[in-house]
PDB file of C-alpha atoms in Angstrom:
ATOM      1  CA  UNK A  15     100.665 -57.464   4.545  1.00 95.00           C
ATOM      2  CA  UNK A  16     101.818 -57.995   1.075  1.00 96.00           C
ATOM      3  CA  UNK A  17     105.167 -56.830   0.154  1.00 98.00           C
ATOM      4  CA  UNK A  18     107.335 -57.131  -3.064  1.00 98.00           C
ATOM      5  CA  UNK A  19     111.063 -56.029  -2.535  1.00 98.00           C
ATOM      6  CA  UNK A  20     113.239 -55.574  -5.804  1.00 98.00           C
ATOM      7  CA  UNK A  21     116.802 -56.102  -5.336  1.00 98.00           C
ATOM      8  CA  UNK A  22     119.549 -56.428  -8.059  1.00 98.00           C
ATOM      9  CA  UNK A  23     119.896 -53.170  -9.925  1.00 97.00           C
ATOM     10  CA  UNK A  24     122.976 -51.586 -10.818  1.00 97.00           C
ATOM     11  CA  UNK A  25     124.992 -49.739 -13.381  1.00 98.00           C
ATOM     12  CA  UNK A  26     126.056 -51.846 -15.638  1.00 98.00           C
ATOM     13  CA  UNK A  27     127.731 -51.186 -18.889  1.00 98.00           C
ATOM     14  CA  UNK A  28     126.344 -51.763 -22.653  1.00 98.00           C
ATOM     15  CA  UNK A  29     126.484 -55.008 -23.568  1.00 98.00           C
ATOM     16  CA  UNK A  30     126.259 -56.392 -19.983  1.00 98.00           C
ATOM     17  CA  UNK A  31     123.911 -58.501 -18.023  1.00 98.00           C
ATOM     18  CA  UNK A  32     122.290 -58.040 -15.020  1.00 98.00           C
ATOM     19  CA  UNK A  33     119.782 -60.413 -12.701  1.00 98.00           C
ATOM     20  CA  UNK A  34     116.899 -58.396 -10.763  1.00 98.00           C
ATOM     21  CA  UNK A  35     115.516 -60.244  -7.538  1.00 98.00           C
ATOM     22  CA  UNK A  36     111.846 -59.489  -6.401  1.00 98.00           C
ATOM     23  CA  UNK A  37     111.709 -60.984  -2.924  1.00 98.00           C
ATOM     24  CA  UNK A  38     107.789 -61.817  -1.790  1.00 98.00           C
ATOM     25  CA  UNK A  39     105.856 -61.864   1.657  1.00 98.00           C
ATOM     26  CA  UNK A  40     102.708 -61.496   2.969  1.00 97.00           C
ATOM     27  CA  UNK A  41     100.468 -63.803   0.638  1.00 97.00           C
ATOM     28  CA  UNK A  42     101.114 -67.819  -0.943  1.00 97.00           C
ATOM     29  CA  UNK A  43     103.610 -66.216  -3.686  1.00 98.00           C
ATOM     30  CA  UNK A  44     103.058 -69.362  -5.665  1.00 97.00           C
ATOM     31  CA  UNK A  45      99.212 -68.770  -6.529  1.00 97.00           C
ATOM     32  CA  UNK A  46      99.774 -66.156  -7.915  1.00 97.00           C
ATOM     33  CA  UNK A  47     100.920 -64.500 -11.617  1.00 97.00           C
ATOM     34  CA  UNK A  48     103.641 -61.875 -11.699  1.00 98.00           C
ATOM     35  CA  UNK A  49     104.706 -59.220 -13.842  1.00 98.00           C
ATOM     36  CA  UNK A  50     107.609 -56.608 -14.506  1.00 98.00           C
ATOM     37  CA  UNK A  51     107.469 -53.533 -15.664  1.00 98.00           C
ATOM     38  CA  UNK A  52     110.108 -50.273 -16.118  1.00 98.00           C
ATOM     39  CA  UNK A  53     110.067 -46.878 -16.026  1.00 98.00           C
ATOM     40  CA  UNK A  54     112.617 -44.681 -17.664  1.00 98.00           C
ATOM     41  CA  UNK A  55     114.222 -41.793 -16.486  1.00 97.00           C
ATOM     42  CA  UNK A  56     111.156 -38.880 -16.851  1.00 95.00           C
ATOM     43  CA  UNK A  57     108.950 -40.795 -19.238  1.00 97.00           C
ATOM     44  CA  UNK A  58     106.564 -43.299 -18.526  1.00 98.00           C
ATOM     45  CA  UNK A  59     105.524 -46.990 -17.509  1.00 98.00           C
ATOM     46  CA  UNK A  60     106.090 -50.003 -19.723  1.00 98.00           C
ATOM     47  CA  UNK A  61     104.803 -53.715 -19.542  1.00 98.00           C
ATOM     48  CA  UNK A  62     107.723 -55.705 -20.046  1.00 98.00           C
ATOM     49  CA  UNK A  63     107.097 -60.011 -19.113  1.00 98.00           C
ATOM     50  CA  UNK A  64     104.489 -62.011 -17.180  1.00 98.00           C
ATOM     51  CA  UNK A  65     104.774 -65.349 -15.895  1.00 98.00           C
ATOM     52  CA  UNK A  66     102.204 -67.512 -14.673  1.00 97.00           C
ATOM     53  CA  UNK A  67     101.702 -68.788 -10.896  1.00 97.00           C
ATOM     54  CA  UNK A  68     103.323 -72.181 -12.179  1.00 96.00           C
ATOM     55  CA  UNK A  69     105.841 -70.659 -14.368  1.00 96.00           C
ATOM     56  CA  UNK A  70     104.408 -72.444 -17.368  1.00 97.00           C
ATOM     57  CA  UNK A  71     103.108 -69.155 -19.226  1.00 97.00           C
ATOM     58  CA  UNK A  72     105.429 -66.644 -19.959  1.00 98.00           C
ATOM     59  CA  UNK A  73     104.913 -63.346 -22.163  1.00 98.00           C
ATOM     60  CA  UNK A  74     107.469 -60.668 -22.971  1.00 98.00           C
ATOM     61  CA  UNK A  75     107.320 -57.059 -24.514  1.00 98.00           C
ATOM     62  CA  UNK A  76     108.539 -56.867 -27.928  1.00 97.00           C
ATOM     63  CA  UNK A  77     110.892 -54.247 -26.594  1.00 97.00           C
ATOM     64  CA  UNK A  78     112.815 -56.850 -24.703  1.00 98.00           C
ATOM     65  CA  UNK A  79     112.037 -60.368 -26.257  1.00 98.00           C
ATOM     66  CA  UNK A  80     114.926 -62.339 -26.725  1.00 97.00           C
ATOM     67  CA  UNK A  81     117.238 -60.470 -24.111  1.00 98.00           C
ATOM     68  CA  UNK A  82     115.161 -60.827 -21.146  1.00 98.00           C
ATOM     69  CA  UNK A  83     114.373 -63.614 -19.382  1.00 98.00           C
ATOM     70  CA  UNK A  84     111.769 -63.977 -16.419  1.00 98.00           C
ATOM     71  CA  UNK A  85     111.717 -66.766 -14.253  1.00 98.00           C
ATOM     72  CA  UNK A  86     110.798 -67.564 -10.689  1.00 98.00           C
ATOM     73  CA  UNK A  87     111.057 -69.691  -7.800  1.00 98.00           C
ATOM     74  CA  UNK A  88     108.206 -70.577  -5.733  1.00 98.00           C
ATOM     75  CA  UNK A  89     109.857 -72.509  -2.945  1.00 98.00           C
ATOM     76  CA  UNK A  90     112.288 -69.036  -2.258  1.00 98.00           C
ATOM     77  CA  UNK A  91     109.460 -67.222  -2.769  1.00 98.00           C
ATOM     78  CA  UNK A  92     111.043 -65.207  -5.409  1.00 98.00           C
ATOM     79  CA  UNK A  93     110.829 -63.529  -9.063  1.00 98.00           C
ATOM     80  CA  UNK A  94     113.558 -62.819 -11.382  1.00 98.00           C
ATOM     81  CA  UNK A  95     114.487 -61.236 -14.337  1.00 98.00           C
ATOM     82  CA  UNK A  96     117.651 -61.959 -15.989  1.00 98.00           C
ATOM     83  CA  UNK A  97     119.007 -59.255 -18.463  1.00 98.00           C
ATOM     84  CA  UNK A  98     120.935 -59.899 -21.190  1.00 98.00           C
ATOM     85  CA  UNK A  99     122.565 -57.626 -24.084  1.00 98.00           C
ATOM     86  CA  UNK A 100     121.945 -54.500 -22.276  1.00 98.00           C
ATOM     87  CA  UNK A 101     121.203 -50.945 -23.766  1.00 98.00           C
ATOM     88  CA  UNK A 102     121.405 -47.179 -22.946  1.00 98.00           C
ATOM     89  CA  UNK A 103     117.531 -47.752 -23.656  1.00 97.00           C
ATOM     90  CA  UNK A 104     116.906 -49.957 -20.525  1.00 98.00           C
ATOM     91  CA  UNK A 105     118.169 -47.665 -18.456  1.00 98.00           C
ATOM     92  CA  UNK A 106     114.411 -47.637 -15.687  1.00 98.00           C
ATOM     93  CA  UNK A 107     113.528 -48.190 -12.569  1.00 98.00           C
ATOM     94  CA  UNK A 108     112.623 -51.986 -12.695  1.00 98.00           C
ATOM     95  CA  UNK A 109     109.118 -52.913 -10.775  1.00 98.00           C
ATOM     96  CA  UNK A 110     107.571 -56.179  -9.718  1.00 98.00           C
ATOM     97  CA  UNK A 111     104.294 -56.710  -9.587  1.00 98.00           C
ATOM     98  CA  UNK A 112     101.591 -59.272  -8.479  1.00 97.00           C
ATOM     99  CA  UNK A 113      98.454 -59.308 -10.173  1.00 95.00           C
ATOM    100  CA  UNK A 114      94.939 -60.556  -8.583  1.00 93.00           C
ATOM    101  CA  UNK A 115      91.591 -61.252  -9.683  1.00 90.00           C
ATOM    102  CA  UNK A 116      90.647 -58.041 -11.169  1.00 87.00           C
ATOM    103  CA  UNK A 117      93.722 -56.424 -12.053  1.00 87.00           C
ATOM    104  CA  UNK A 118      97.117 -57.342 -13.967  1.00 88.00           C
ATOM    105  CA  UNK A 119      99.230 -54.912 -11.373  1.00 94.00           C
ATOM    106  CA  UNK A 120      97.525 -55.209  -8.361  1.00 94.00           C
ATOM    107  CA  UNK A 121     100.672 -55.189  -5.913  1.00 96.00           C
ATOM    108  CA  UNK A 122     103.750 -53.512  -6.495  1.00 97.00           C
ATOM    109  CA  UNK A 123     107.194 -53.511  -5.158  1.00 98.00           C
ATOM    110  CA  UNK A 124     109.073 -50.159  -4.901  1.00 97.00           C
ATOM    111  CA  UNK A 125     111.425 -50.656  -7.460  1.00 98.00           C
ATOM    112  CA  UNK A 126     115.051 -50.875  -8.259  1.00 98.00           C
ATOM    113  CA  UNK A 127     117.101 -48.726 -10.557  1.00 98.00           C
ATOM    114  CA  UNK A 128     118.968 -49.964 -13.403  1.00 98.00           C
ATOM    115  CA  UNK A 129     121.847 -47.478 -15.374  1.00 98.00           C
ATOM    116  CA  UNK A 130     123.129 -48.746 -18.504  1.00 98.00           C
ATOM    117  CA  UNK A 131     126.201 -46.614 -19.046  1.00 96.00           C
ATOM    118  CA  UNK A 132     129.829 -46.497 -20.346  1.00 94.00           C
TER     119      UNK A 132
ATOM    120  CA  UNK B  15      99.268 -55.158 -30.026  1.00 96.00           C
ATOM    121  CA  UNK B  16      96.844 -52.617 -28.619  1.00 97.00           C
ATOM    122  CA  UNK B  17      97.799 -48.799 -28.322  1.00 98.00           C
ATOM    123  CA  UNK B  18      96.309 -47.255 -25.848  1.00 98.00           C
ATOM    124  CA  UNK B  19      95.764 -43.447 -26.474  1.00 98.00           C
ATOM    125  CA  UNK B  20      95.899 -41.052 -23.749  1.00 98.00           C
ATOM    126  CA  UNK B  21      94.785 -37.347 -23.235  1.00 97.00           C
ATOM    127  CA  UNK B  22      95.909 -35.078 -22.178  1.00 98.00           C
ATOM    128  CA  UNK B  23      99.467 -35.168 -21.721  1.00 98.00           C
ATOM    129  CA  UNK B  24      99.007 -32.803 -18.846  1.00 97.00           C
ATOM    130  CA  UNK B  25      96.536 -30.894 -17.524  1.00 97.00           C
ATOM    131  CA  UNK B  26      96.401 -27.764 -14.808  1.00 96.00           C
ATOM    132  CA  UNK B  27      93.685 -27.376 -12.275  1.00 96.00           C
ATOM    133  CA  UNK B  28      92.675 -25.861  -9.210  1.00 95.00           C
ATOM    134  CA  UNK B  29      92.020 -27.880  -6.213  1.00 96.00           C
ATOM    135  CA  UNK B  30      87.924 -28.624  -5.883  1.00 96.00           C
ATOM    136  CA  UNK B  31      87.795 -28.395  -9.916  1.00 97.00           C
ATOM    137  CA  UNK B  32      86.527 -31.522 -11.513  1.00 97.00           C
ATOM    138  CA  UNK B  33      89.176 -33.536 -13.945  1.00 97.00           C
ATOM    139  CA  UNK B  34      88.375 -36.076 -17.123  1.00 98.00           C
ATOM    140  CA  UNK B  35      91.321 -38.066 -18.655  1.00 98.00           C
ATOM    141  CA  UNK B  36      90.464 -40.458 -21.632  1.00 98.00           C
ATOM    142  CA  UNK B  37      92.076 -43.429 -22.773  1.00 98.00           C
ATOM    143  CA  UNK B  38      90.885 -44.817 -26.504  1.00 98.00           C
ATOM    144  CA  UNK B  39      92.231 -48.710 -26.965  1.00 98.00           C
ATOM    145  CA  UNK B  40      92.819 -49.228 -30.634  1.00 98.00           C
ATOM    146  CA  UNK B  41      90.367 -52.315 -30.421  1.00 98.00           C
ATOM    147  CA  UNK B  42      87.807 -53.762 -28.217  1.00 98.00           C
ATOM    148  CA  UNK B  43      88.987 -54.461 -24.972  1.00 98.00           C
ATOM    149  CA  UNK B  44      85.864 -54.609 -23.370  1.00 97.00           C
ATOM    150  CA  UNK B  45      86.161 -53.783 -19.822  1.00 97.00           C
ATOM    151  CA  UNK B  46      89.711 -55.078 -19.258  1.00 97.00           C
ATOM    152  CA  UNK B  47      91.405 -51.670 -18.174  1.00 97.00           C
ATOM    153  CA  UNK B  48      92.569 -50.084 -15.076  1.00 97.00           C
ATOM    154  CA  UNK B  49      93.619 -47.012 -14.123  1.00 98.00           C
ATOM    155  CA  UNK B  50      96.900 -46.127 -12.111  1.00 98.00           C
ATOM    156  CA  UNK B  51      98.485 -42.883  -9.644  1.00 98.00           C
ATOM    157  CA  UNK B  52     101.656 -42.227  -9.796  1.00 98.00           C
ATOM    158  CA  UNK B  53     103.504 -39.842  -7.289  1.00 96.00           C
ATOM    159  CA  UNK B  54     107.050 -38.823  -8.018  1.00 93.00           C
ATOM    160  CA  UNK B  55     109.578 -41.158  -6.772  1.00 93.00           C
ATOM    161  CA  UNK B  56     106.953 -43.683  -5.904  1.00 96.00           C
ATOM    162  CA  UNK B  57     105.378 -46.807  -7.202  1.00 97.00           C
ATOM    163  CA  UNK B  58     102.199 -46.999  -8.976  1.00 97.00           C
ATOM    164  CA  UNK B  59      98.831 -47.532  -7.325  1.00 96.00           C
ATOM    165  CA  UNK B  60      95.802 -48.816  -8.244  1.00 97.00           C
ATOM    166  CA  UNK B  61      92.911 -46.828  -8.396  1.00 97.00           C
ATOM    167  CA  UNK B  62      90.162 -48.377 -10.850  1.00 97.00           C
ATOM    168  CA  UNK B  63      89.818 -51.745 -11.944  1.00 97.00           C
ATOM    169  CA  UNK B  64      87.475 -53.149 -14.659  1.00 96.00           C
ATOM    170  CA  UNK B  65      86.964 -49.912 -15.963  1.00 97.00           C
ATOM    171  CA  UNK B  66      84.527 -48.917 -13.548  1.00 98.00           C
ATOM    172  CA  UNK B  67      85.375 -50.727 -10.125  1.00 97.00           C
ATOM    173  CA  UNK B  68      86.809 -48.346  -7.577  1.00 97.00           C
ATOM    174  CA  UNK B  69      89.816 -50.008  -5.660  1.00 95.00           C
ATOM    175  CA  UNK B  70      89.529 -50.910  -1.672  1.00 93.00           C
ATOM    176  CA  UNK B  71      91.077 -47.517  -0.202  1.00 96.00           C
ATOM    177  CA  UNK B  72      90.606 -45.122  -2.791  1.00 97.00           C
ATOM    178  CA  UNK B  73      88.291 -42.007  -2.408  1.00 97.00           C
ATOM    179  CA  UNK B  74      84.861 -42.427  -4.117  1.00 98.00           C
ATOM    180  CA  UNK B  75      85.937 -38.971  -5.885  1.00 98.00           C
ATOM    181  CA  UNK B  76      87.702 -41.079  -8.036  1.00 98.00           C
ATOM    182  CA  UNK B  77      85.913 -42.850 -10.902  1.00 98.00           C
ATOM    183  CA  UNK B  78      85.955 -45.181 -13.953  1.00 98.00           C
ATOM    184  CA  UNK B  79      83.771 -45.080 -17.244  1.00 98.00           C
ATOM    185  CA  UNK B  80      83.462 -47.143 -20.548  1.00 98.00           C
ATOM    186  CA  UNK B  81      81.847 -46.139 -23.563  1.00 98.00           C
ATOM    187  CA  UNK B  82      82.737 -48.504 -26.681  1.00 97.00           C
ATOM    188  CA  UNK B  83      86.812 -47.765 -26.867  1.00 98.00           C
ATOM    189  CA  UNK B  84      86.797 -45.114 -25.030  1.00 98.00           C
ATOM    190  CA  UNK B  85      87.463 -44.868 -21.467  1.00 98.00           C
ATOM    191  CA  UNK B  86      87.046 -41.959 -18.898  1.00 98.00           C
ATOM    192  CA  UNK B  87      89.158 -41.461 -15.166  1.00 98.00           C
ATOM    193  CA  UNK B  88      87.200 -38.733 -13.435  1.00 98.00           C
ATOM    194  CA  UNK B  89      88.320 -36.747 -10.243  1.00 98.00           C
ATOM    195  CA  UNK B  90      85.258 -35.397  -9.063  1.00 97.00           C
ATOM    196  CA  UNK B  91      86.762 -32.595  -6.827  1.00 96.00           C
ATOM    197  CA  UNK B  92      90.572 -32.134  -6.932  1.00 96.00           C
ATOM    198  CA  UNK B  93      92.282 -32.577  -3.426  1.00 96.00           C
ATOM    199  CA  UNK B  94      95.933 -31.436  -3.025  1.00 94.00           C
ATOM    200  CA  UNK B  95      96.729 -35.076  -2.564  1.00 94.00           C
ATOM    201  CA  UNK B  96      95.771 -35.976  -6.485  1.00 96.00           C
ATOM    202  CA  UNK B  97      98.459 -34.102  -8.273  1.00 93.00           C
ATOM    203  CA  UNK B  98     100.116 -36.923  -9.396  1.00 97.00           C
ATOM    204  CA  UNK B  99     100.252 -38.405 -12.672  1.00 98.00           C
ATOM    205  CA  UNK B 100      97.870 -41.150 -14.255  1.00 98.00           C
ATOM    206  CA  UNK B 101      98.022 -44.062 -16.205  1.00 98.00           C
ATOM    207  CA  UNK B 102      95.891 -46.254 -18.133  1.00 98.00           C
ATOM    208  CA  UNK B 103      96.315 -50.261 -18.321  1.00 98.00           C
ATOM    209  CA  UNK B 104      94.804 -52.664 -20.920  1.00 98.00           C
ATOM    210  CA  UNK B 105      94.550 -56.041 -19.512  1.00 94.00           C
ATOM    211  CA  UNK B 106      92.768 -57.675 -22.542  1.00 96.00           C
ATOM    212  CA  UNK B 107      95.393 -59.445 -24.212  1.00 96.00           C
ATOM    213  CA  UNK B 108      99.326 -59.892 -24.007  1.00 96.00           C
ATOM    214  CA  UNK B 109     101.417 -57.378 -24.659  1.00 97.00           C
ATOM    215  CA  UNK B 110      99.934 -55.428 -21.682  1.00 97.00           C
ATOM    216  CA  UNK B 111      99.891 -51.969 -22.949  1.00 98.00           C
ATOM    217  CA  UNK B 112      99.972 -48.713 -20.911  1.00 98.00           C
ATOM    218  CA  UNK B 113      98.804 -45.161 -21.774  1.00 98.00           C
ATOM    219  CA  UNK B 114     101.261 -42.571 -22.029  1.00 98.00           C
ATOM    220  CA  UNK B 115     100.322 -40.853 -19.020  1.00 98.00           C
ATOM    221  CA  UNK B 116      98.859 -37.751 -17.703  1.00 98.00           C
ATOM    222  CA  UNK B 117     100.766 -35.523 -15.451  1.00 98.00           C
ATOM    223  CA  UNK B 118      98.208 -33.397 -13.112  1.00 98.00           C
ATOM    224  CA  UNK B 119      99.320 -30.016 -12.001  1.00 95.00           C
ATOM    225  CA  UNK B 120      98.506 -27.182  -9.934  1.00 88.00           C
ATOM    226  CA  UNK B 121      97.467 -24.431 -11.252  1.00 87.00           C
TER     227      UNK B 121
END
């Protein structure tokens, strides 16, 4: 069974950095692309990075390019995303998710939350 | 990037009534979208791939349409369990770009 378990999230203040952990089982993590995306507080999703299986490609959302940083470790079977210059604005719950032949988001973990608050 | 424009916002309806939500992509993205359900406090799930392919597991009430930009989620006969909220997914190009969602109540 495929599972994706997001770890990391916390409230942090502005400014501050946070690392998100999305833990993998079930399927030969490094084969496979992954993605993260957010959800805010009552609103709704957003795309925010991909990296390839190998790590070599790597896309971000305008939204966080150039603060975020996705990254991820095949032999701990594991995906990150490292957060830098936080805002009230990234204040989400934080998803992982693995994608497959026919679909970007085919898997998804169950989230973590993330508060960016003085 | 692509905007992907989704109506309604919300929508009430009656359980056994048929539902249509559209998604327009601001360019031609052939058949690269999915559609998503979302259930409070949960993760997303897939529903429909490729515009049209119906995901292992979901209910064949559920289904996917293209024509040109335009794409169509259909509910063919609303079970309790679908009030939930809906998202489109272009998965043409980088930035991936989601619809703003359509919230599904009871009426």
């Amino acid at each position: 069974e495929v599972q994706l378990v997001e770890s990391g999230g916390d409230l942090v203040q502005p400014g501050g950095s946070l690392r998100l952990s999305c833990a993998a089982s079930g399927f030969t993590f490094s084969t496979y692309a992954m993605n993260w995306v957010r959800q805010a507080p009552g609103k709704g999703l957003e795309w925010l990075s991909f990296i390839s299986s190998g790590g070599h490609t790597i896309y971000y959302a305008d939204s966080v390019k150039g603060r975020f940083t996705i990254s991820r470790d095949n032999a701990k079977n594991s995906l990150y995303l490292q957060m830098n210059s936080l805002r009230d604005e990234d204040t989400a719950v934080y998803y992982c998710a693995r994608e497959s032949v026919v679909a970007t988001l085919y898997y998804w973990g169950q989230g973590t939350l993330v508060t960016v608050s003085s | 990037a692509i905007q992907m424009t989704q109506s309604p916002s919300s929508l009430s309806a009656s359980v056994g009534d048929r539902v249509t939500i559209t998604c327009r992509a601001s360019q031609d993205i052939g058949n690269n979208l999915g559609w998503y359900q979302q259930n409070p406090g949960k993760a997303p799930k897939l529903l429909i791939y490729a515009a049209s392919g119906l995901q292992s597991g979901v209910p064949s009430r559920f289904s996917g349409s293209r024509s040109g930009t335009d794409f169509t989620l259909t509910i063919s006969s609303l079970q309790p369990e679908d009030f939930a909220s809906y998202y489109c997914l272009q998965d043409y190009n980088y930035p991936r770009t989601f619809g703003q969602g359509t919230k599904v109540e009871i009426k």
